[in-house]
């Protein structure tokens, strides 16, 4: 691969590297789908000590992929080794929920991981590291991680709602009968939980060469306010009920999409990311809330000026309230 010759490798960490999401994600990162086809990567793989044997097998498989962009691999159980000098961190490692649980039921078990990893990032990571939290409850974990890494700007901590966005876009495309990329600017507001608000009111679709608002193309307000919303809210649970394990292939794809757009830019599309709220759209400040953003030059910016009708207001308030409660609970857990 002549084109990648000479470019310096960047260091990228994936936590939970022996788990099921990582199993799909590592290939995407190492094959160039995230940081571009000319950017070599040095992968840092963090998991817990009992998983080091399994992780060794993943390292063997990465070698056996014979990928030209993979400059090296560092498997470790030590956060301070894993986070050293990384420019991007995929924080996946955490317990997944089982059938019948809500994601916030994982809070007590998982939030301590993000306190500890925030502290390690604060010590050894580059101050411009871009952090994507995937482990659930993702929004609140990202907030805690940021709180324990005060030397890194809070804009650098994000939570993944891209899977919800991809689910929403796919539902709308199927309903209208167009390829998925013809739909853009669907928004996920709030928490990556069953209170999230998938919002198609500003989405647009290309049909027969012309752009149309999605609400006009679908012409079924009841569908957009009920079936569409609940299908996306409950999709993670539906996958768990069917697979007996939580989504992994689609979660890894969404994590790649999120980080790629953050590094390389979102172009003329809005994307949804959980970011530390500045109070935009009357949301609670200082919780990690998913907003529509555009990204350029490695920075995200919340899309401003959208109209929030009464229905949307209620939905935003409900998910904001849940995030404020989760934050309180997480701060209590972190005290001891
Ligand atoms: P998994 O159980 O297959 O893998 C998790 C891995 O993390 C395991 O190998 C485990 O040993 C490791 N781990 C646990 N504690 C760790 C620590 N302190 N440091 C490093 N590694 C640690 O789970 P999975 O299916 O890969 O899911 C991982 C997480 O992602 C879960 O919390 C799941 O709910 C969440 N998830 C989020 C989204 C989203 O859209 N935000 C989507 C899917 C899954
Ligand atoms: C998902 O949305 O699929 C993940 O967050 C896993 C889950 O628990 O639903």
Short mmCIF file of C-alpha atoms and ligand atoms in Angstrom, two decimals:
data_model
loop_
_atom_site.label_atom_id
_atom_site.label_comp_id
_atom_site.label_asym_id
_atom_site.label_seq_id
_atom_site.Cartn_x
_atom_site.Cartn_y
_atom_site.Cartn_z
CA UNK A 1 0.00 0.00 0.00
CA UNK A 2 2.08 2.90 -1.32
CA UNK A 3 -0.41 5.58 -0.24
CA UNK A 4 0.02 4.92 3.50
CA UNK A 5 3.81 4.88 3.34
CA UNK A 6 5.36 7.68 5.34
CA UNK A 7 2.26 8.70 7.34
CA UNK A 8 2.85 8.51 11.10
CA UNK A 9 0.58 6.01 12.89
CA UNK A 10 -1.95 7.40 15.38
CA UNK A 11 -2.63 5.60 18.65
CA UNK A 12 -6.22 4.50 19.22
CA UNK A 13 -7.59 2.64 22.24
CA UNK A 14 -10.55 0.26 22.40
CA UNK A 15 -11.68 -0.90 25.85
CA UNK A 16 -13.66 -4.09 26.31
CA UNK A 17 -11.40 -5.30 23.52
CA UNK A 18 -12.13 -8.98 24.18
CA UNK A 19 -15.90 -8.43 24.00
CA UNK A 20 -18.45 -8.73 21.24
CA UNK A 21 -18.68 -5.13 20.01
CA UNK A 22 -14.90 -4.86 19.83
CA UNK A 23 -14.81 -8.02 17.74
CA UNK A 24 -16.52 -6.10 14.91
CA UNK A 25 -15.10 -2.66 15.71
CA UNK A 26 -11.41 -3.57 15.63
CA UNK A 27 -11.59 -4.68 12.02
CA UNK A 28 -13.27 -1.45 10.97
CA UNK A 29 -10.63 0.70 12.67
CA UNK A 30 -7.71 -1.38 11.41
CA UNK A 31 -9.04 -1.50 7.84
CA UNK A 32 -9.22 2.30 7.45
CA UNK A 33 -13.00 2.77 7.70
CA UNK A 34 -12.71 5.24 10.60
CA UNK A 35 -9.56 7.33 10.19
CA UNK A 36 -9.29 7.10 6.44
CA UNK A 37 -7.55 4.85 3.90
CA UNK A 38 -4.13 6.53 4.30
CA UNK A 39 -3.88 6.68 8.10
CA UNK A 40 -1.96 3.87 9.83
CA UNK A 41 -3.16 3.03 13.36
CA UNK A 42 -1.47 1.59 16.40
CA UNK A 43 -4.18 -0.19 18.39
CA UNK A 44 -4.21 -0.25 22.19
CA UNK A 45 -6.51 -2.99 23.50
CA UNK A 46 -7.72 -2.78 27.10
CA UNK A 47 -9.65 -5.47 28.92
CA UNK A 48 -9.61 -6.90 32.45
CA UNK A 49 -6.94 -9.35 33.64
CA UNK A 50 -9.09 -12.54 33.40
CA UNK A 51 -9.72 -11.78 29.70
CA UNK A 52 -6.05 -11.54 28.67
CA UNK A 53 -6.08 -15.09 27.23
CA UNK A 54 -9.11 -14.33 25.05
CA UNK A 55 -7.57 -11.00 24.06
CA UNK A 56 -4.44 -12.85 22.89
CA UNK A 57 -6.67 -14.70 20.41
CA UNK A 58 -8.03 -11.38 19.12
CA UNK A 59 -4.44 -10.15 18.67
CA UNK A 60 -3.66 -13.29 16.66
CA UNK A 61 -6.68 -12.71 14.44
CA UNK A 62 -5.75 -9.07 13.85
CA UNK A 63 -2.31 -10.22 12.69
CA UNK A 64 -3.96 -12.83 10.48
CA UNK A 65 -6.07 -10.15 8.78
CA UNK A 66 -2.81 -8.89 7.20
CA UNK A 67 -4.02 -5.29 7.18
CA UNK A 68 -1.64 -2.75 5.64
CA UNK A 69 -2.77 0.09 7.93
CA UNK A 70 -2.27 -1.79 11.21
CA UNK A 71 1.05 -0.48 12.52
CA UNK A 72 1.01 -2.37 15.82
CA UNK A 73 -1.09 -3.76 18.68
CA UNK A 74 -0.71 -3.35 22.44
CA UNK A 75 -2.92 -5.69 24.53
CA UNK A 76 -3.05 -4.72 28.22
CA UNK A 77 -5.06 -4.84 31.45
CA UNK A 78 -3.59 -1.54 32.70
CA UNK A 79 -5.61 1.61 31.93
CA UNK A 80 -2.57 3.90 32.23
CA UNK A 81 -0.73 1.86 29.60
CA UNK A 82 -3.79 1.66 27.38
CA UNK A 83 -4.56 5.39 27.39
CA UNK A 84 -1.00 6.64 26.95
CA UNK A 85 -0.71 9.07 24.00
CA UNK A 86 -3.99 8.02 22.35
CA UNK A 87 -5.80 10.47 20.04
CA UNK A 88 -9.06 8.50 20.07
CA UNK A 89 -10.67 6.35 22.76
CA UNK A 90 -13.56 3.97 22.19
CA UNK A 91 -14.80 3.18 25.71
CA UNK A 92 -16.79 0.02 25.10
CA UNK A 93 -15.80 -2.11 28.11
CA UNK A 94 -18.74 -2.46 30.50
CA UNK A 95 -21.40 -4.98 31.38
CA UNK A 96 -24.25 -5.31 28.82
CA UNK A 97 -27.91 -5.59 29.90
CA UNK A 98 -29.94 -8.76 29.66
CA UNK A 99 -33.57 -9.26 28.69
CA UNK A 100 -35.98 -7.36 30.97
CA UNK A 101 -33.45 -4.76 32.16
CA UNK A 102 -33.34 -1.03 31.39
CA UNK A 103 -29.91 0.36 30.52
CA UNK A 104 -29.87 2.46 33.68
CA UNK A 105 -30.04 -0.76 35.73
CA UNK A 106 -26.35 -1.09 34.78
CA UNK A 107 -25.45 2.22 36.37
CA UNK A 108 -24.20 1.01 39.76
CA UNK A 109 -22.12 -1.76 38.14
CA UNK A 110 -20.62 0.29 35.30
CA UNK A 111 -20.22 3.88 36.42
CA UNK A 112 -17.17 3.11 38.58
CA UNK A 113 -15.35 1.85 35.48
CA UNK A 114 -15.76 5.30 33.92
CA UNK A 115 -14.61 7.09 37.05
CA UNK A 116 -11.42 5.02 37.07
CA UNK A 117 -10.87 5.42 33.33
CA UNK A 118 -11.49 9.17 33.51
CA UNK A 119 -8.75 9.38 36.14
CA UNK A 120 -6.36 7.36 33.96
CA UNK A 121 -7.14 9.45 30.85
CA UNK A 122 -6.53 12.60 32.88
CA UNK A 123 -3.07 11.34 33.81
CA UNK A 124 -1.70 9.90 30.59
CA UNK A 125 -3.82 10.71 27.51
CA UNK A 126 -3.20 13.58 25.11
CA UNK A 127 -5.25 16.63 26.09
CA UNK A 128 -6.90 16.59 22.65
CA UNK A 129 -8.03 12.96 22.90
CA UNK A 130 -11.52 12.37 21.47
CA UNK A 131 -13.51 10.02 23.71
CA UNK A 132 -16.58 8.05 22.61
CA UNK A 133 -18.43 6.21 25.37
CA UNK A 134 -20.36 3.16 24.14
CA UNK A 135 -20.71 1.21 27.43
CA UNK A 136 -24.13 1.69 29.05
CA UNK A 137 -25.66 3.80 30.44
CA UNK A 138 -23.55 5.64 27.85
CA UNK A 139 -24.60 9.26 28.47
CA UNK A 140 -24.10 9.17 32.21
CA UNK A 141 -20.88 7.16 31.94
CA UNK A 142 -19.50 9.81 29.57
CA UNK A 143 -20.41 12.56 32.02
CA UNK A 144 -18.66 10.77 34.90
CA UNK A 145 -15.60 10.07 32.75
CA UNK A 146 -15.34 13.77 31.91
CA UNK A 147 -15.77 14.82 35.57
CA UNK A 148 -12.82 12.65 36.58
CA UNK A 149 -10.64 13.98 33.75
CA UNK A 150 -10.74 17.71 34.48
CA UNK A 151 -7.56 18.48 32.49
CA UNK A 152 -9.21 17.35 29.24
CA UNK A 153 -11.82 19.72 27.73
CA UNK A 154 -15.37 18.49 28.33
CA UNK A 155 -16.13 18.89 24.61
CA UNK A 156 -13.87 15.88 24.07
CA UNK A 157 -16.26 13.50 25.85
CA UNK A 158 -19.19 12.13 23.87
CA UNK A 159 -21.71 9.31 24.17
CA UNK A 160 -23.04 7.14 21.38
CA UNK A 161 -26.55 7.73 20.06
CA UNK A 162 -25.48 7.09 16.47
CA UNK A 163 -26.91 3.58 16.62
CA UNK A 164 -30.31 5.11 17.41
CA UNK A 165 -29.87 7.56 14.54
CA UNK A 166 -28.97 4.76 12.14
CA UNK A 167 -31.97 2.75 13.33
CA UNK A 168 -34.27 5.74 12.83
CA UNK A 169 -32.90 6.52 9.38
CA UNK A 170 -33.30 2.90 8.34
CA UNK A 171 -36.93 2.76 9.59
CA UNK A 172 -37.84 5.91 7.66
CA UNK A 173 -36.11 4.78 4.46
CA UNK A 174 -37.96 1.46 4.57
CA UNK A 175 -41.29 3.19 5.23
CA UNK A 176 -40.81 5.57 2.28
CA UNK A 177 -39.22 2.89 0.09
CA UNK A 178 -35.89 4.59 -0.69
CA UNK A 179 -32.25 3.59 -0.08
CA UNK A 180 -31.12 4.45 3.46
CA UNK A 181 -28.68 7.18 2.35
CA UNK A 182 -31.55 9.13 0.75
CA UNK A 183 -32.80 10.06 4.24
CA UNK A 184 -30.90 12.65 6.24
CA UNK A 185 -31.17 14.95 9.27
CA UNK A 186 -33.22 12.68 11.50
CA UNK A 187 -32.42 13.64 15.11
CA UNK A 188 -31.97 11.66 18.32
CA UNK A 189 -32.54 13.90 21.34
CA UNK A 190 -31.56 13.09 24.92
CA UNK A 191 -30.62 9.82 26.52
CA UNK A 192 -29.60 6.54 24.87
CA UNK A 193 -32.51 4.91 26.69
CA UNK A 194 -36.20 4.25 26.23
CA UNK A 195 -36.91 7.97 26.90
CA UNK A 196 -34.89 9.12 23.87
CA UNK A 197 -36.77 11.21 21.30
CA UNK A 198 -36.23 10.09 17.70
CA UNK A 199 -37.43 13.14 15.76
CA UNK A 200 -38.16 13.08 12.02
CA UNK A 201 -39.75 16.52 11.86
CA UNK A 202 -36.69 18.14 10.21
CA UNK A 203 -35.57 15.11 8.23
CA UNK A 204 -35.47 15.27 4.45
CA UNK A 205 -35.62 12.54 1.83
CA UNK A 206 -34.60 12.37 -1.80
CA UNK A 207 -37.36 10.72 -3.86
CA UNK A 208 -37.17 10.57 -7.63
CA UNK A 209 -34.33 13.12 -7.70
CA UNK A 210 -36.19 15.75 -5.62
CA UNK A 211 -35.80 16.59 -1.91
CA UNK A 212 -38.91 16.51 0.29
CA UNK A 213 -39.52 16.86 4.01
CA UNK A 214 -39.91 13.39 5.55
CA UNK A 215 -43.23 14.30 7.26
CA UNK A 216 -44.68 15.22 3.84
CA UNK A 217 -43.30 12.08 2.19
CA UNK A 218 -44.79 9.84 4.90
CA UNK A 219 -47.95 11.88 5.46
CA UNK A 220 -48.87 10.01 8.63
CA UNK A 221 -48.39 12.12 11.74
CA UNK A 222 -49.64 9.36 14.05
CA UNK A 223 -46.95 6.97 12.75
CA UNK A 224 -44.19 9.55 13.29
CA UNK A 225 -45.35 10.33 16.84
CA UNK A 226 -45.96 6.75 17.99
CA UNK A 227 -44.85 3.64 16.05
CA UNK A 228 -41.69 5.26 14.70
CA UNK A 229 -40.69 6.63 18.11
CA UNK A 230 -41.34 3.44 20.08
CA UNK A 231 -39.71 1.18 17.48
CA UNK A 232 -36.45 3.12 17.76
CA UNK A 233 -36.70 3.51 21.55
CA UNK A 234 -37.16 -0.26 21.98
CA UNK A 235 -34.91 -1.56 19.22
CA UNK A 236 -32.05 -2.48 21.54
CA UNK A 237 -34.43 -4.55 23.67
CA UNK A 238 -35.87 -6.21 20.55
CA UNK A 239 -32.39 -7.28 19.45
CA UNK A 240 -31.65 -8.67 22.93
CA UNK A 241 -34.94 -10.62 22.95
CA UNK A 242 -34.06 -12.16 19.59
CA UNK A 243 -30.29 -12.71 19.97
CA UNK A 244 -30.15 -13.22 23.74
CA UNK A 245 -27.19 -10.84 23.52
CA UNK A 246 -27.16 -7.11 22.91
CA UNK A 247 -26.48 -5.58 19.52
CA UNK A 248 -22.85 -5.76 18.47
CA UNK A 249 -22.46 -5.60 14.69
CA UNK A 250 -24.66 -2.51 14.41
CA UNK A 251 -23.17 -0.98 17.56
CA UNK A 252 -19.66 -1.32 16.14
CA UNK A 253 -20.77 0.21 12.83
CA UNK A 254 -22.33 3.14 14.68
CA UNK A 255 -19.18 3.69 16.75
CA UNK A 256 -17.16 3.82 13.53
CA UNK A 257 -19.60 6.29 12.00
CA UNK A 258 -19.49 8.54 15.09
CA UNK A 259 -15.71 8.69 15.32
CA UNK A 260 -15.19 9.01 11.55
CA UNK A 261 -17.54 11.97 11.34
CA UNK A 262 -15.92 13.61 14.36
CA UNK A 263 -12.41 13.26 12.87
CA UNK A 264 -13.15 13.72 9.19
CA UNK A 265 -16.30 15.91 9.22
CA UNK A 266 -20.03 15.26 8.75
CA UNK A 267 -20.35 17.24 5.50
CA UNK A 268 -23.84 18.59 4.88
CA UNK A 269 -25.53 16.04 7.15
CA UNK A 270 -26.56 16.46 10.77
CA UNK A 271 -25.45 13.69 13.08
CA UNK A 272 -26.56 12.96 16.64
CA UNK A 273 -24.03 12.78 19.45
CA UNK A 274 -24.36 12.81 23.22
CA UNK A 275 -22.42 15.90 24.34
CA UNK A 276 -22.17 17.87 27.58
CA UNK A 277 -25.21 20.13 27.39
CA UNK A 278 -24.80 23.91 27.37
CA UNK A 279 -28.53 24.29 27.99
CA UNK A 280 -29.44 24.53 24.29
CA UNK A 281 -33.15 23.97 23.60
CA UNK A 282 -34.00 24.36 27.28
CA UNK A 283 -32.23 21.12 28.25
CA UNK A 284 -30.58 20.66 31.64
CA UNK A 285 -26.97 21.90 31.63
CA UNK A 286 -24.11 19.61 32.56
CA UNK A 287 -25.69 16.30 31.57
CA UNK A 288 -24.61 14.41 28.45
CA UNK A 289 -27.55 15.01 26.13
CA UNK A 290 -27.85 13.90 22.50
CA UNK A 291 -28.25 16.80 20.07
CA UNK A 292 -28.12 17.23 16.33
CA UNK A 293 -24.61 18.45 15.53
CA UNK A 294 -22.43 19.18 12.55
CA UNK A 295 -18.73 18.44 12.71
CA UNK A 296 -15.76 20.06 10.99
CA UNK A 297 -12.03 20.33 11.78
CA UNK A 298 -12.37 17.87 14.65
CA UNK A 299 -15.03 19.93 16.47
CA UNK A 300 -18.78 19.47 16.86
CA UNK A 301 -21.37 22.24 16.94
CA UNK A 302 -25.00 21.94 18.01
CA UNK A 303 -27.47 22.76 15.22
CA UNK A 304 -29.35 25.82 16.48
CA UNK A 305 -32.65 27.50 15.64
CA UNK A 306 -34.90 24.47 15.23
CA UNK A 307 -38.57 24.84 16.19
CA UNK A 308 -39.62 22.82 19.22
CA UNK A 309 -43.39 22.21 19.22
CA UNK A 310 -45.44 21.11 22.25
CA UNK A 311 -44.99 17.41 21.53
CA UNK A 312 -41.21 17.79 21.14
CA UNK A 313 -41.05 19.93 24.31
CA UNK A 314 -42.66 17.14 26.37
CA UNK A 315 -40.29 14.55 24.88
CA UNK A 316 -37.19 16.68 25.50
CA UNK A 317 -38.27 17.41 29.07
CA UNK A 318 -38.88 13.73 29.88
CA UNK A 319 -35.49 12.54 28.63
CA UNK A 320 -33.73 15.53 30.25
CA UNK A 321 -35.36 14.70 33.58
CA UNK A 322 -34.16 11.11 33.36
CA UNK A 323 -30.61 12.29 32.64
CA UNK A 324 -30.64 14.64 35.63
CA UNK A 325 -31.76 11.74 37.84
CA UNK A 326 -29.11 9.39 36.44
CA UNK A 327 -26.47 12.04 37.04
CA UNK A 328 -27.48 12.34 40.69
CA UNK A 329 -27.42 8.57 41.16
CA UNK A 330 -24.03 8.28 39.45
CA UNK A 331 -22.51 11.03 41.61
CA UNK A 332 -23.76 9.16 44.69
CA UNK A 333 -22.21 5.88 43.49
CA UNK A 334 -18.88 7.61 42.80
CA UNK A 335 -18.70 9.07 46.31
CA UNK A 336 -17.98 5.68 47.86
P1 LIG B 1 -19.30 -7.84 26.20
O1 LIG B 1 -19.68 -8.35 27.52
O2 LIG B 1 -19.28 -8.77 25.03
O3 LIG B 1 -17.86 -7.17 26.27
C1 LIG B 1 -17.53 -6.25 27.26
C2 LIG B 1 -16.05 -6.41 27.55
O4 LIG B 1 -15.67 -5.38 28.46
C3 LIG B 1 -15.68 -7.75 28.20
O5 LIG B 1 -14.61 -8.36 27.50
C4 LIG B 1 -15.27 -7.32 29.61
O6 LIG B 1 -14.26 -8.16 30.17
C5 LIG B 1 -14.75 -5.92 29.35
N1 LIG B 1 -14.63 -5.09 30.55
C6 LIG B 1 -15.38 -5.11 31.68
N2 LIG B 1 -14.91 -4.23 32.57
C7 LIG B 1 -13.86 -3.63 32.00
C8 LIG B 1 -12.94 -2.63 32.44
N3 LIG B 1 -13.03 -2.09 33.66
N4 LIG B 1 -11.96 -2.26 31.60
C9 LIG B 1 -11.85 -2.80 30.38
N5 LIG B 1 -12.67 -3.76 29.92
C10 LIG B 1 -13.66 -4.17 30.72
O7 LIG B 1 -20.26 -6.58 25.90
P2 LIG B 1 -20.56 -5.84 24.52
O8 LIG B 1 -21.70 -6.51 23.86
O9 LIG B 1 -19.30 -5.65 23.77
O10 LIG B 1 -21.12 -4.45 25.08
C11 LIG B 1 -20.28 -3.54 25.77
C12 LIG B 1 -21.11 -2.37 26.31
O11 LIG B 1 -21.65 -1.60 25.23
C13 LIG B 1 -22.30 -2.77 27.16
O12 LIG B 1 -22.41 -1.90 28.27
C14 LIG B 1 -23.48 -2.56 26.23
O13 LIG B 1 -24.69 -2.35 26.92
C15 LIG B 1 -23.03 -1.32 25.50
N6 LIG B 1 -23.70 -1.01 24.22
C16 LIG B 1 -23.97 0.32 23.95
C17 LIG B 1 -24.56 0.68 22.75
C18 LIG B 1 -24.89 2.12 22.44
O14 LIG B 1 -25.60 2.34 21.44
N7 LIG B 1 -24.45 3.12 23.16
C19 LIG B 1 -24.87 -0.31 21.82
C20 LIG B 1 -24.58 -1.65 22.12
C21 LIG B 1 -23.99 -1.99 23.33
C1 LIG B 2 -28.50 -1.05 22.04
O1 LIG B 2 -29.10 0.02 21.89
O2 LIG B 2 -28.65 -2.02 21.27
C2 LIG B 2 -27.51 -1.17 23.17
O3 LIG B 2 -27.53 -0.05 23.99
C3 LIG B 2 -27.67 -2.42 23.93
C4 LIG B 2 -28.92 -2.38 24.78
O4 LIG B 2 -28.82 -2.68 25.97
O5 LIG B 2 -29.98 -2.06 24.26
#
